């Protein structure tokens, strides 16, 4: 879906990306992980052409890109319905039902919980029928219930519409559970691109990247990453 | 509620106009008006009516400018005075008049041109993505600087500053003309204004040009502000508090729906402040802007304490 070709980007003296090449697999969910301040949001802005690289290029086949941030501020009192109508004049009833927004349509966005607001915003971006959806820490401000609801719903809709999804996640277990592919951005300003299944076993690589000793706990039906 | 509320506001404006027509340093008896007394009608038509019209139109324009500016800058604490647009266009007009004194008769059009130029420069020069309070301080610094330059030029070269007491019919016509031109600019980008409810990034991703919309709004505001400042002078904070009054009266309304109430509140406040200014100590006349500031200053302070609408959430 997106090809990154020898991409470099610096902020001041600080090199965030050094000659990075990678491919974002189409019709899959890719989780972008990496320690704080490593430049995950910057990489996203380079992918959406909000920032221009120092050198190298981003070749995108996406026709419509939608982006959802961790916190989306509204500047006018809008109801959920009014918000959704700003992204597309006719509302996708099925989508709204899936996101459990139907009973909330006429409520003021400001009166909703953080989790409900984020689901409404997911509706807002999905109504644009993007072929590439980028989510920047979409679950940071949500409680556990809404984190799971959000990611499960996203997974279902991705499968149904065959979107390409790139999302930044902090919780490694969530990242592995809900994605097919992993992009690991490291302090050495390079990017490791690997399928989730392969990356999962490289616990030393992850420990080093996050500067924390990690261990992999295998149970009969899942694998859990934990700090040692 | 909303239907009656606008209706009541409109009635209040009309009543205020009628009161303003008859009270003043020369009281007018209704009997003489009805009898068709020539001098009385002369007084009303040549002196009181133009002044009243300017107050009504300017009040509405100050309110609408504030509302639109707050909307496109996503900052509910700004208006044309706070950002220095009023002081700036006043200074620019006076500077023009120093060089072209024979243009004094079309000072309203010249003023609107000054407003246009100043707003365009302002938009290019001033960094827009500032934290709300920082933008306000920057604006006030700009306003104070222009205020000083205006005082120096006006006192030093003897160019008179505008006052509502000298308004003439040609000036009223010029103001109406500028009002209409500004409206045409606004109507052009009206459908885009609703997107300013969203964060800037989302608007861009929807493929809507924010920049173009902001330009049109600022040019209209520049025209209006320059024109009305050339007639009534500087009115500080009024444009910031009028939308807030309208929001307070009908909470949960979007900006586009607050246009009429904001305009009507503006007319009501400015007209009555002017009526008070020319009647309480008649025949001595008080400065209208000082009376307004005595109301708008404390209200703006209250607004800051309460925090902007979107800060609360």
XYZ file of C-alpha atoms in Angstrom:
541
model
C 0.000 0.000 0.000
C 2.831 2.347 0.942
C 6.458 2.013 -0.001
C 9.025 3.921 1.999
C 12.167 4.339 -0.008
C 15.469 5.383 1.624
C 13.686 7.854 3.848
C 15.633 10.202 6.132
C 14.312 12.828 8.476
C 15.932 14.889 11.210
C 14.545 17.262 13.770
C 17.333 19.712 14.493
C 20.451 17.702 15.271
C 18.380 14.676 16.146
C 18.134 12.043 13.447
C 14.753 10.295 13.663
C 14.875 8.258 10.461
C 18.092 7.277 8.747
C 17.771 5.822 5.280
C 14.714 3.727 6.104
C 13.068 1.494 3.526
C 9.960 -0.559 4.230
C 6.655 -1.644 2.777
C 3.297 -1.307 4.461
C 1.388 -4.480 3.519
C -1.969 -3.854 1.881
C -5.249 -5.098 3.421
C -3.591 -5.867 6.742
C -3.309 -4.324 10.171
C 0.206 -3.154 10.943
C 1.127 -2.037 14.436
C 3.784 0.637 14.731
C 5.638 0.192 18.006
C 8.676 1.795 19.559
C 9.818 3.683 22.661
C 8.651 7.214 23.456
C 10.106 10.022 21.400
C 11.466 7.722 18.737
C 9.438 9.479 16.038
C 6.328 7.373 15.518
C 4.057 10.394 15.069
C 6.654 11.981 12.811
C 6.715 8.869 10.635
C 2.924 9.080 10.357
C 3.131 12.720 9.304
C 5.657 11.743 6.651
C 3.298 9.038 5.369
C 0.407 11.500 5.093
C 2.621 14.168 3.495
C 2.020 16.553 6.388
C 5.813 16.600 6.687
C 8.319 16.333 3.875
C 11.367 14.068 4.217
C 14.952 15.373 4.110
C 15.666 12.733 1.504
C 14.042 9.607 0.117
C 10.412 9.198 -0.777
C 7.052 7.843 0.252
C 5.106 6.194 -2.543
C 1.491 5.677 -1.639
C -1.186 3.870 -3.600
C -3.886 4.961 -1.151
C -6.722 6.935 -2.703
C -8.120 8.234 0.531
C -6.185 8.329 3.784
C -7.940 8.921 7.088
C -6.117 9.642 10.329
C -7.355 9.334 13.894
C -5.351 10.790 16.782
C -5.380 9.851 20.446
C -7.293 12.986 21.336
C -9.560 14.808 18.936
C -10.773 18.202 20.020
C -14.055 19.660 18.866
C -14.441 23.424 18.656
C -18.223 23.626 18.424
C -20.902 21.760 20.345
C -21.797 18.952 17.925
C -23.985 15.921 18.364
C -22.681 12.530 17.244
C -24.944 12.749 14.193
C -23.624 16.183 13.239
C -20.043 14.980 13.593
C -20.685 11.969 11.372
C -22.426 14.125 8.778
C -19.358 16.324 8.480
C -17.383 13.383 7.140
C -20.087 12.070 4.825
C -23.511 13.525 4.038
C -25.318 10.171 4.174
C -24.778 8.062 7.238
C -23.732 4.438 7.122
C -26.397 2.869 9.372
C -24.670 -0.486 9.515
C -21.382 1.050 10.599
C -23.111 3.120 13.258
C -24.803 0.001 14.576
C -21.483 -1.865 14.710
C -19.884 0.977 16.646
C -22.840 0.961 19.105
C -23.528 4.598 18.312
C -27.200 4.292 17.361
C -28.593 5.250 20.811
C -26.081 8.110 21.095
C -26.720 9.818 17.748
C -28.514 12.843 19.158
C -26.299 13.302 22.172
C -23.812 16.113 22.461
C -20.252 14.879 21.919
C -19.122 16.781 25.033
C -21.545 14.737 27.152
C -20.111 11.360 26.115
C -17.406 9.371 27.895
C -13.926 9.352 26.396
C -14.481 5.837 25.053
C -17.782 6.697 23.391
C -16.220 9.822 21.888
C -13.397 7.795 20.399
C -15.883 5.339 18.866
C -17.745 8.283 17.364
C -14.484 9.567 15.914
C -13.768 6.093 14.527
C -17.149 6.364 12.848
C -16.148 9.789 11.534
C -12.982 8.486 9.857
C -14.542 5.226 8.622
C -17.463 7.015 6.996
C -14.915 8.518 4.625
C -14.385 4.951 3.341
C -10.603 5.209 3.488
C -8.470 2.557 1.866
C -5.721 3.478 4.308
C -6.544 4.189 7.931
C -3.852 5.486 10.262
C -4.464 5.547 14.008
C -2.072 7.346 16.328
C -2.398 5.791 19.787
C -6.176 5.460 19.454
C -6.640 3.752 22.816
C -4.372 5.841 25.059
C -7.160 7.603 26.931
C -9.587 4.666 27.055
C -10.311 2.301 29.913
C -9.838 -1.431 29.430
C -13.434 -2.040 28.371
C -13.305 0.546 25.613
C -9.771 -0.430 24.554
C -10.975 -3.943 23.816
C -14.241 -2.768 22.270
C -12.406 -0.288 20.072
C -9.767 -2.725 18.829
C -12.204 -5.622 18.331
C -14.544 -3.406 16.331
C -11.651 -2.076 14.296
C -10.462 -5.612 13.570
C -13.931 -6.640 12.423
C -14.364 -3.633 10.157
C -10.879 -4.050 8.697
C -11.683 -7.625 7.751
C -15.005 -6.641 6.253
C -13.758 -3.696 4.175
C -10.238 -5.005 3.561
C -8.705 -1.682 4.585
C -5.030 -1.207 5.162
C -4.527 -0.121 8.755
C -1.472 1.310 10.461
C -1.798 1.971 14.163
C 0.536 3.163 16.849
C 0.107 1.142 20.036
C 1.973 1.245 23.320
C 0.735 -2.027 24.750
C 2.869 -4.725 23.115
C 0.380 -7.495 23.864
C -2.400 -5.519 22.202
C -0.119 -4.828 19.277
C 0.557 -8.532 18.727
C -3.014 -9.601 19.383
C -4.641 -7.197 16.945
C -2.187 -6.942 14.078
C -0.808 -9.052 11.274
C 2.371 -7.130 10.836
C 4.717 -5.100 13.044
C 6.807 -2.046 12.363
C 9.346 -1.529 15.132
C 10.920 1.905 15.141
C 14.207 2.017 17.040
C 16.394 4.695 18.584
C 19.033 3.824 16.039
C 16.686 5.633 13.571
C 15.854 2.452 11.681
C 12.698 0.431 11.202
C 12.301 -3.331 11.577
C 9.407 -4.638 9.496
C 8.309 -8.184 10.249
C 5.156 -10.272 10.403
C 3.647 -10.315 13.881
C 4.197 -14.059 14.218
C 7.913 -13.786 13.470
C 8.470 -10.669 15.549
C 6.744 -12.200 18.553
C 9.565 -14.629 19.203
C 12.347 -12.089 18.909
C 12.153 -11.086 22.519
C 15.788 -9.932 22.612
C 15.180 -7.521 19.757
C 12.169 -6.077 21.576
C 14.005 -5.885 24.919
C 16.795 -3.965 23.305
C 14.475 -1.623 21.419
C 12.477 -0.743 24.534
C 15.564 -0.696 26.768
C 13.760 -3.002 29.183
C 14.426 -6.686 29.824
C 11.356 -8.532 28.569
C 10.261 -12.155 28.731
C 7.851 -14.167 26.668
C 5.367 -16.295 28.599
C 3.766 -19.032 26.523
C 0.473 -20.540 27.583
C -1.437 -23.158 25.592
C -3.425 -20.579 23.633
C -1.446 -17.340 23.792
C 1.879 -15.656 24.293
C 2.308 -12.766 26.702
C 5.184 -10.302 26.813
C 6.137 -9.103 30.272
C 8.941 -7.079 31.817
C 11.381 -9.338 33.646
C -37.411 29.794 22.978
C -35.057 30.646 20.098
C -37.782 31.969 17.803
C -39.187 34.369 20.396
C -35.750 35.286 21.658
C -34.576 36.670 18.310
C -37.917 38.367 17.864
C -37.622 40.065 21.260
C -34.067 41.156 20.476
C -35.196 42.677 17.187
C -38.040 44.515 18.959
C -35.585 45.818 21.560
C -33.354 47.179 18.811
C -36.313 48.951 17.184
C -37.448 50.410 20.504
C -33.890 51.593 21.175
C -33.814 53.267 17.769
C -37.054 55.096 18.521
C -35.783 56.228 21.900
C -32.494 57.371 20.375
C -34.411 59.427 17.800
C -36.275 61.490 20.366
C -33.859 61.903 23.279
C -30.768 64.087 23.199
C -29.389 67.509 23.933
C -32.363 68.952 22.038
C -35.357 66.954 23.237
C -37.887 66.285 20.543
C -41.567 66.337 21.315
C -43.613 63.719 19.546
C -46.292 66.311 18.848
C -43.916 68.290 16.652
C -42.859 65.132 14.823
C -46.448 64.271 14.035
C -47.257 67.863 13.059
C -44.422 67.658 10.564
C -42.404 70.488 12.058
C -39.617 71.249 9.538
C -36.780 71.935 12.035
C -37.592 68.837 14.054
C -37.506 66.644 10.948
C -34.260 68.280 9.837
C -32.695 67.448 13.179
C -33.885 63.849 13.035
C -32.910 63.169 9.448
C -29.643 65.055 9.226
C -28.176 64.434 12.657
C -29.812 61.694 14.656
C -30.701 59.094 11.988
C -27.239 58.769 10.404
C -25.641 58.466 13.817
C -28.166 55.819 14.875
C -27.707 53.828 11.673
C -23.944 53.857 12.079
C -24.281 52.649 15.674
C -26.689 49.845 14.706
C -24.636 48.641 11.733
C -21.281 48.952 13.508
C -22.515 47.081 16.563
C -23.756 44.235 14.383
C -20.515 44.134 12.376
C -18.327 44.134 15.490
C -20.273 41.159 16.845
C -20.256 39.216 13.585
C -16.549 39.904 13.029
C -15.760 38.606 16.503
C -17.850 35.487 15.980
C -16.315 34.670 12.593
C -12.782 35.376 13.788
C -13.246 33.124 16.825
C -14.628 30.428 14.594
C -11.867 30.332 11.971
C -9.028 30.806 14.471
C -10.611 28.206 16.797
C -10.069 30.599 19.691
C -13.053 31.933 21.585
C -11.155 34.694 23.330
C -10.267 36.918 20.375
C -11.850 39.733 18.423
C -10.730 42.458 16.029
C -9.738 44.819 18.841
C -7.745 42.250 20.814
C -5.791 41.192 17.752
C -4.913 44.796 16.968
C -6.892 44.961 13.732
C -8.972 47.947 14.935
C -6.016 50.005 16.112
C -3.994 48.969 13.099
C -6.540 50.065 10.543
C -7.148 53.303 12.414
C -3.445 54.110 12.284
C -3.194 53.148 8.626
C -6.173 55.374 7.773
C -4.636 58.339 9.570
C -1.337 57.703 7.807
C -3.188 57.688 4.461
C -4.951 60.936 5.348
C -1.641 62.618 6.169
C -0.498 61.942 2.614
C -3.848 62.384 0.862
C -5.806 64.926 2.934
C -8.271 65.536 0.105
C -9.619 61.992 0.510
C -11.168 62.910 3.880
C -14.662 62.969 2.382
C -14.466 59.273 1.498
C -12.763 58.304 4.736
C -14.996 55.273 5.271
C -13.999 53.644 1.988
C -10.403 54.595 2.632
C -10.729 53.124 6.115
C -12.063 49.851 4.755
C -9.115 49.747 2.358
C -6.784 50.328 5.311
C -8.509 47.487 7.175
C -8.120 45.205 4.168
C -4.402 45.932 3.814
C -3.769 45.580 7.515
C -5.629 42.276 7.837
C -3.773 40.834 4.866
C -0.412 41.814 6.377
C -1.519 40.584 9.783
C -2.484 37.189 8.414
C 0.815 36.718 6.623
C 3.044 38.008 9.416
C 1.458 36.836 12.651
C 2.029 33.203 13.633
C -1.456 31.693 13.781
C -0.918 28.450 15.637
C -0.269 30.030 18.999
C -1.718 28.915 22.294
C -4.919 30.973 22.806
C -3.642 33.218 25.584
C -0.330 33.869 23.871
C -2.159 34.993 20.719
C -4.175 37.425 22.831
C -1.075 38.943 24.411
C 0.601 39.226 21.016
C -2.500 40.940 19.667
C -2.737 43.360 22.560
C 0.934 44.287 22.154
C 0.192 45.003 18.483
C -2.895 47.033 19.385
C -1.021 49.119 21.955
C 1.793 49.819 19.501
C -0.656 51.039 16.872
C -2.504 53.047 19.511
C 0.731 54.870 20.329
C 1.517 55.489 16.662
C -2.022 56.793 16.114
C -1.718 59.182 19.054
C 1.648 60.465 17.874
C 0.430 61.006 14.308
C -2.917 62.457 15.263
C -1.581 64.857 17.908
C 1.586 65.695 16.035
C 0.018 66.413 12.657
C -3.398 67.521 13.810
C -5.428 64.838 12.047
C -8.763 64.555 13.871
C -9.814 61.165 15.255
C -13.280 59.935 14.346
C -16.303 60.523 16.543
C -19.890 59.434 16.186
C -21.097 62.998 16.596
C -19.901 64.060 13.144
C -21.466 61.287 11.056
C -22.956 62.329 7.708
C -25.247 60.592 5.208
C -22.552 59.937 2.592
C -20.572 58.152 5.278
C -23.573 56.013 6.148
C -23.915 55.063 2.481
C -20.237 54.130 2.299
C -20.617 51.979 5.399
C -23.650 50.182 3.948
C -21.748 49.550 0.732
C -18.777 48.043 2.578
C -21.139 45.932 4.698
C -22.662 44.403 1.572
C -19.303 43.726 -0.076
C -18.132 41.940 3.073
C -21.293 39.849 3.144
C -20.750 38.692 -0.415
C -17.306 37.431 0.606
C -18.806 35.578 3.576
C -21.663 34.022 1.587
C -19.059 32.636 -0.798
C -17.358 30.512 1.884
C -20.379 30.015 4.172
C -20.692 26.246 3.495
C -17.074 25.739 4.608
C -17.470 27.397 7.997
C -19.060 24.346 9.606
C -15.815 22.382 9.191
C -14.029 24.654 11.663
C -15.693 22.592 14.395
C -13.111 19.912 13.562
C -9.375 19.913 14.256
C -7.372 21.459 11.422
C -5.809 18.118 10.492
C -9.176 16.455 9.881
C -10.356 19.337 7.700
C -7.258 18.993 5.531
C -7.756 15.238 5.237
C -11.347 15.845 4.106
C -9.863 17.862 1.252
C -11.259 21.242 2.272
C -9.110 24.335 1.918
C -9.018 25.993 5.308
C -6.604 28.613 4.106
C -8.976 29.948 1.432
C -11.873 30.143 3.868
C -9.770 31.986 6.448
C -8.623 34.463 3.790
C -12.169 35.292 2.738
C -13.323 35.715 6.320
C -10.357 37.910 7.214
C -10.785 40.119 4.152
C -14.455 40.680 4.984
C -13.576 41.403 8.602
C -10.811 43.763 7.489
C -13.184 45.718 5.245
C -15.814 46.000 7.958
C -13.414 46.823 10.765
C -11.596 49.490 8.780
C -14.858 51.126 7.750
C -16.498 51.163 11.152
C -13.314 52.187 12.965
C -13.105 55.243 10.700
C -16.541 56.252 12.032
C -16.753 55.226 15.669
C -13.103 54.720 16.676
C -11.843 51.828 18.757
C -14.186 49.711 20.840
C -12.183 47.258 22.896
C -13.337 43.713 23.842
C -16.885 44.181 22.490
C -16.405 41.753 19.600
C -15.167 39.071 22.001
C -18.009 39.326 24.497
C -20.936 39.594 22.047
C -20.617 35.988 20.782
C -20.201 34.859 24.385
C -23.436 36.624 25.367
C -25.174 34.902 22.446
C -23.701 31.537 23.508
C -24.775 32.109 27.084
C -28.349 32.821 25.953
C -28.554 29.737 23.722
C -26.049 27.141 24.864
C -25.190 24.202 22.616
C -25.734 26.300 19.490
C -23.134 26.263 16.764
C -21.473 29.491 15.687
C -23.279 29.703 12.344
C -26.588 29.748 14.219
C -25.431 32.501 16.557
C -24.898 35.051 13.805
C -28.182 36.897 14.149
C -28.309 37.012 17.944
C -24.697 38.200 18.055
C -25.427 40.936 15.522
C -28.565 42.057 17.344
C -26.830 42.142 20.728
C -24.104 44.234 19.131
C -26.552 46.757 17.710
C -28.431 46.913 20.990
C -25.347 47.511 23.128
C -23.605 49.990 20.862
C -26.716 52.047 20.140
C -27.777 52.315 23.765
C -24.247 53.083 24.933
C -24.210 55.926 22.405
C -27.604 57.168 23.519
C -26.408 57.168 27.121
C -23.188 58.924 26.095
C -25.006 61.839 24.506
C -27.846 62.210 27.010
C -26.728 61.716 30.622
C -24.653 64.890 30.839
C -26.214 66.717 27.861
C -25.249 69.038 26.283
C -21.833 67.624 27.263
C -21.151 64.424 25.371
C -19.310 61.446 26.892
C -17.109 59.185 24.750
C -19.228 56.215 23.608
C -16.256 53.861 23.540
C -15.501 54.587 27.206
C -19.084 53.717 28.183
C -18.847 50.487 26.185
C -15.492 49.606 27.688
C -16.927 50.062 31.171
C -19.332 47.235 30.276
C -17.200 45.051 28.009
C -13.996 45.193 30.095
C -15.424 43.478 33.191
C -17.389 41.031 31.038
C -14.228 40.039 29.185
C -12.430 39.558 32.493
C -15.295 37.311 33.586
C -14.957 35.354 30.360
C -11.252 34.769 31.011
C -11.928 33.583 34.552
C -14.618 31.231 33.324
C -12.305 29.957 30.571
C -13.143 29.707 26.884
C -16.046 27.475 25.961
C -13.861 24.682 24.601
C -11.427 24.849 27.515
C -14.150 23.626 29.795
C -14.387 20.250 28.148
